[in-house]
GROMACS .gro file of C-alpha atoms in nm:
model
  208
    1HIS     CA    1   1.154  -0.357  -1.778
    2LEU     CA    2   0.902  -0.588  -1.621
    3PHE     CA    3   0.698  -0.506  -1.334
    4TYR     CA    4   0.692  -0.782  -1.069
    5PRO     CA    5   0.531  -1.016  -1.010
    6VAL     CA    6   0.494  -1.065  -1.366
    7GLU     CA    7   0.253  -1.317  -1.408
    8LEU     CA    8  -0.002  -1.094  -1.212
    9THR     CA    9   0.088  -0.766  -1.333
   10GLY     CA   10   0.110  -0.881  -1.716
   11VAL     CA   11   0.254  -0.553  -1.793
   12ALA     CA   12   0.612  -0.463  -1.946
   13GLU     CA   13   0.796  -0.135  -1.993
   14THR     CA   14   0.954  -0.120  -2.321
   15ILE     CA   15   1.243   0.116  -2.406
   16PHE     CA   16   1.369   0.207  -2.765
   17PRO     CA   17   1.700   0.429  -2.800
   18ALA     CA   18   1.674   0.689  -3.065
   19GLY     CA   19   1.719   0.556  -3.398
   20PHE     CA   20   1.636   0.176  -3.269
   21PRO     CA   21   1.573  -0.004  -3.617
   22ALA     CA   22   1.174  -0.014  -3.705
   23PRO     CA   23   1.207  -0.397  -3.781
   24LEU     CA   24   1.365  -0.473  -3.445
   25ARG     CA   25   1.152  -0.217  -3.286
   26LYS     CA   26   0.844  -0.449  -3.436
   27ARG     CA   27   0.988  -0.772  -3.348
   28THR     CA   28   1.035  -0.697  -2.988
   29MET     CA   29   0.716  -0.566  -2.976
   30ASP     CA   30   0.526  -0.891  -3.148
   31PHE     CA   31   0.777  -1.124  -2.899
   32ALA     CA   32   0.609  -0.904  -2.576
   33ARG     CA   33   0.243  -0.974  -2.732
   34LEU     CA   34   0.338  -1.368  -2.779
   35CYS     CA   35   0.433  -1.345  -2.418
   36GLY     CA   36   0.116  -1.226  -2.311
   37LEU     CA   37   0.219  -0.858  -2.182
   38GLU     CA   38   0.081  -0.522  -2.202
   39THR     CA   39   0.366  -0.305  -2.347
   40LEU     CA   40   0.404   0.068  -2.177
   41VAL     CA   41   0.646   0.178  -2.504
   42GLN     CA   42   0.895   0.450  -2.378
   43ASP     CA   43   1.228   0.626  -2.501
   44GLU     CA   44   1.521   0.703  -2.333
   45GLU     CA   45   1.395   1.049  -2.150
   46ARG     CA   46   1.110   0.900  -2.041
   47ALA     CA   47   1.233   0.592  -1.905
   48PHE     CA   48   1.131   0.411  -1.605
   49ALA     CA   49   0.856   0.666  -1.586
   50ALA     CA   50   0.624   0.407  -1.413
   51ASN     CA   51   0.863   0.371  -1.145
   52ARG     CA   52   0.943   0.759  -1.087
   53LEU     CA   53   0.572   0.806  -0.986
   54LEU     CA   54   0.626   0.697  -0.673
   55LEU     CA   55   0.953   0.929  -0.578
   56PRO     CA   56   0.740   1.196  -0.414
   57VAL     CA   57   0.517   1.003  -0.198
   58GLN     CA   58   0.852   0.764  -0.131
   59CYS     CA   59   1.045   1.113  -0.039
   60GLU     CA   60   0.749   1.218   0.174
   61ALA     CA   61   0.737   0.891   0.368
   62VAL     CA   62   1.106   0.912   0.454
   63ARG     CA   63   1.098   1.279   0.518
   64LEU     CA   64   0.831   1.204   0.802
   65LEU     CA   65   1.057   0.869   0.905
   66LEU     CA   66   1.347   1.138   0.926
   67GLU     CA   67   1.149   1.347   1.197
   68GLY     CA   68   1.056   1.049   1.401
   69GLY     CA   69   0.769   0.925   1.285
   70PRO     CA   70   0.648   0.579   1.330
   71PRO     CA   71   0.731   0.344   1.066
   72SER     CA   72   0.383   0.143   1.102
   73VAL     CA   73   0.185   0.452   1.086
   74ILE     CA   74   0.356   0.610   0.831
   75ASP     CA   75   0.362   0.280   0.606
   76ASP     CA   76  -0.043   0.315   0.666
   77VAL     CA   77  -0.113   0.660   0.554
   78SER     CA   78   0.084   0.596   0.284
   79SER     CA   79  -0.129   0.362   0.160
   80CYS     CA   80  -0.485   0.453   0.003
   81THR     CA   81  -0.752   0.377  -0.275
   82VAL     CA   82  -0.505   0.467  -0.557
   83LEU     CA   83  -0.181   0.329  -0.366
   84PRO     CA   84  -0.314  -0.004  -0.189
   85ARG     CA   85   0.042  -0.107  -0.087
   86GLY     CA   86   0.230   0.099   0.177
   87GLN     CA   87   0.572   0.262   0.063
   88LEU     CA   88   0.763   0.126   0.354
   89ALA     CA   89   0.639  -0.179   0.292
   90LEU     CA   90   0.701  -0.179  -0.085
   91MET     CA   91   1.058  -0.059  -0.061
   92ASP     CA   92   1.139  -0.306   0.207
   93GLY     CA   93   1.014  -0.590  -0.031
   94VAL     CA   94   1.228  -0.465  -0.321
   95GLY     CA   95   1.545  -0.392  -0.135
   96LEU     CA   96   1.664  -0.088  -0.008
   97ASP     CA   97   1.978  -0.127  -0.186
   98ILE     CA   98   1.803  -0.171  -0.501
   99ILE     CA   99   1.592   0.132  -0.397
  100LEU     CA  100   1.898   0.366  -0.326
  101ALA     CA  101   2.072   0.253  -0.649
  102SER     CA  102   1.762   0.344  -0.862
  103VAL     CA  103   1.701   0.666  -0.690
  104ARG     CA  104   2.025   0.786  -0.733
  105ASN     CA  105   1.990   0.733  -1.092
  106TYR     CA  106   1.731   0.895  -1.153
  107VAL     CA  107   1.833   1.219  -0.918
  108GLY     CA  108   2.143   1.230  -1.108
  109ARG     CA  109   1.976   1.304  -1.419
  110MET     CA  110   1.726   1.575  -1.285
  111ARG     CA  111   1.879   1.974  -1.237
  112GLU     CA  112   2.004   2.055  -0.947
  113GLU     CA  113   1.710   2.231  -0.784
  114LYS     CA  114   1.505   1.950  -0.859
  115ALA     CA  115   1.736   1.695  -0.718
  116GLN     CA  116   1.708   1.891  -0.396
  117ASP     CA  117   1.367   1.791  -0.353
  118TYR     CA  118   1.486   1.430  -0.318
  119ALA     CA  119   1.753   1.494  -0.056
  120PRO     CA  120   1.524   1.332   0.241
  121LEU     CA  121   1.478   1.006   0.040
  122LEU     CA  122   1.807   0.986  -0.033
  123ASP     CA  123   1.955   1.068   0.293
  124GLY     CA  124   1.721   0.819   0.482
  125LEU     CA  125   1.815   0.519   0.255
  126GLU     CA  126   2.182   0.588   0.265
  127ARG     CA  127   2.171   0.578   0.636
  128LEU     CA  128   1.974   0.265   0.644
  129VAL     CA  129   2.195   0.065   0.363
  130SER     CA  130   2.577   0.202   0.517
  131GLY     CA  131   2.456  -0.002   0.836
  132GLY     CA  132   2.350  -0.333   0.660
  133ARG     CA  133   1.949  -0.259   0.671
  134LEU     CA  134   1.858  -0.356   0.313
  135GLY     CA  135   1.509  -0.463   0.374
  136ARG     CA  136   1.304  -0.799   0.380
  137LYS     CA  137   1.545  -0.982   0.218
  138ASN     CA  138   1.800  -0.972   0.553
  139GLY     CA  139   1.530  -0.879   0.763
  140SER     CA  140   1.646  -0.564   0.822
  141GLY     CA  141   1.454  -0.222   0.661
  142PHE     CA  142   1.220   0.019   0.741
  143LEU     CA  143   0.910  -0.191   0.902
  144CYS     CA  144   1.180  -0.515   1.029
  145GLY     CA  145   1.444  -0.511   1.185
  146GLY     CA  146   1.423  -0.335   1.524
  147PRO     CA  147   1.400   0.089   1.605
  148LEU     CA  148   1.541   0.341   1.311
  149PRO     CA  149   1.866   0.482   1.393
  150TRP     CA  150   1.695   0.816   1.453
  151PRO     CA  151   1.512   0.926   1.793
  152PRO     CA  152   1.142   0.881   1.735
  153ALA     CA  153   0.884   1.169   1.817
  154PRO     CA  154   0.502   1.178   1.727
  155PRO     CA  155   0.365   1.300   1.405
  156HIS     CA  156   0.264   1.637   1.383
  157GLU     CA  157  -0.086   1.558   1.205
  158ASP     CA  158  -0.383   1.288   1.249
  159ILE     CA  159  -0.389   0.994   1.063
  160ALA     CA  160  -0.675   1.134   0.817
  161SER     CA  161  -0.464   1.452   0.724
  162LEU     CA  162  -0.147   1.256   0.661
  163ARG     CA  163  -0.353   0.998   0.393
  164LYS     CA  164  -0.501   1.228   0.230
  165ARG     CA  165  -0.184   1.431   0.179
  166PHE     CA  166  -0.007   1.128   0.036
  167GLU     CA  167  -0.336   1.038  -0.208
  168ARG     CA  168  -0.305   1.455  -0.307
  169LEU     CA  169   0.051   1.419  -0.353
  170PHE     CA  170   0.030   1.065  -0.587
  171LEU     CA  171  -0.234   1.199  -0.792
  172ASP     CA  172  -0.073   1.578  -0.868
  173THR     CA  173   0.241   1.329  -0.948
  174CYS     CA  174   0.002   1.136  -1.214
  175LEU     CA  175  -0.109   1.460  -1.361
  176ARG     CA  176   0.199   1.606  -1.414
  177PHE     CA  177   0.350   1.305  -1.608
  178VAL     CA  178   0.055   1.291  -1.810
  179GLU     CA  179   0.049   1.672  -1.918
  180GLY     CA  180   0.395   1.670  -1.951
  181LYS     CA  181   0.400   1.350  -2.155
  182ALA     CA  182   0.623   1.153  -1.966
  183VAL     CA  183   0.340   0.877  -1.925
  184GLU     CA  184   0.038   0.886  -2.206
  185ARG     CA  185  -0.293   0.886  -2.047
  186GLY     CA  186  -0.395   0.496  -2.186
  187ASP     CA  187  -0.039   0.399  -1.987
  188MET     CA  188  -0.122   0.574  -1.658
  189ASP     CA  189  -0.431   0.391  -1.684
  190VAL     CA  190  -0.249   0.040  -1.698
  191ILE     CA  191   0.004   0.147  -1.448
  192LEU     CA  192  -0.262   0.242  -1.164
  193LYS     CA  193  -0.493  -0.062  -1.260
  194ASN     CA  194  -0.210  -0.346  -1.307
  195VAL     CA  195   0.132  -0.254  -1.173
  196LEU     CA  196   0.000  -0.045  -0.885
  197GLY     CA  197  -0.287  -0.244  -0.832
  198SER     CA  198  -0.578   0.042  -0.780
  199GLY     CA  199  -0.796  -0.124  -0.990
  200ARG     CA  200  -0.916   0.196  -1.126
  201ALA     CA  201  -0.835   0.417  -1.394
  202LEU     CA  202  -0.713   0.784  -1.361
  203GLU     CA  203  -1.070   0.922  -1.457
  204ASP     CA  204  -1.198   0.737  -1.227
  205VAL     CA  205  -0.977   0.824  -0.936
  206LEU     CA  206  -1.016   1.215  -0.996
  207LYS     CA  207  -1.411   1.235  -0.982
  208PRO     CA  208  -1.497   1.382  -0.678
   0.00000   0.00000   0.00000
């Protein structure tokens, strides 16, 4: 699983199923090193953990959109020193249909009560994709292609409060993943620095 653009991130996630032969595991890792890749090693249960880190902030962004929040404002406040790119722009760039398929897969593996937390994200994505809005690749998504199919409304919070909420939500998710062993501490630093572009380690981010 390569993190796009792999030429810049230099990071891949390698997922080994249970019982994968040790010689083949070594050959896989050797090949990744020959390609100049830094590899995050995961098992099937923890697969795509780096992508799942973004689910809470993406869900919050879409929840605010469904309440009528301005897309450009929400995209702006969902970026910070830890997440340099706004989440709506990120999802538009990847493709809303691709994001939707991934979210369905992740949520389908969760307990029902946990899966309910992501209902706004699924709802918003399904409504847009069913209406033919796929993101930047067809010129129609969260930030492009005209007004969204729900009534606009002014945000309930000021910009600074919203930005701080997104930042805290993401950092709490990072800590929960590290403490729950979904991502090793060293791998989390690679994700933050190389994949998400923050250029900072988790310990630096958490300093007051």
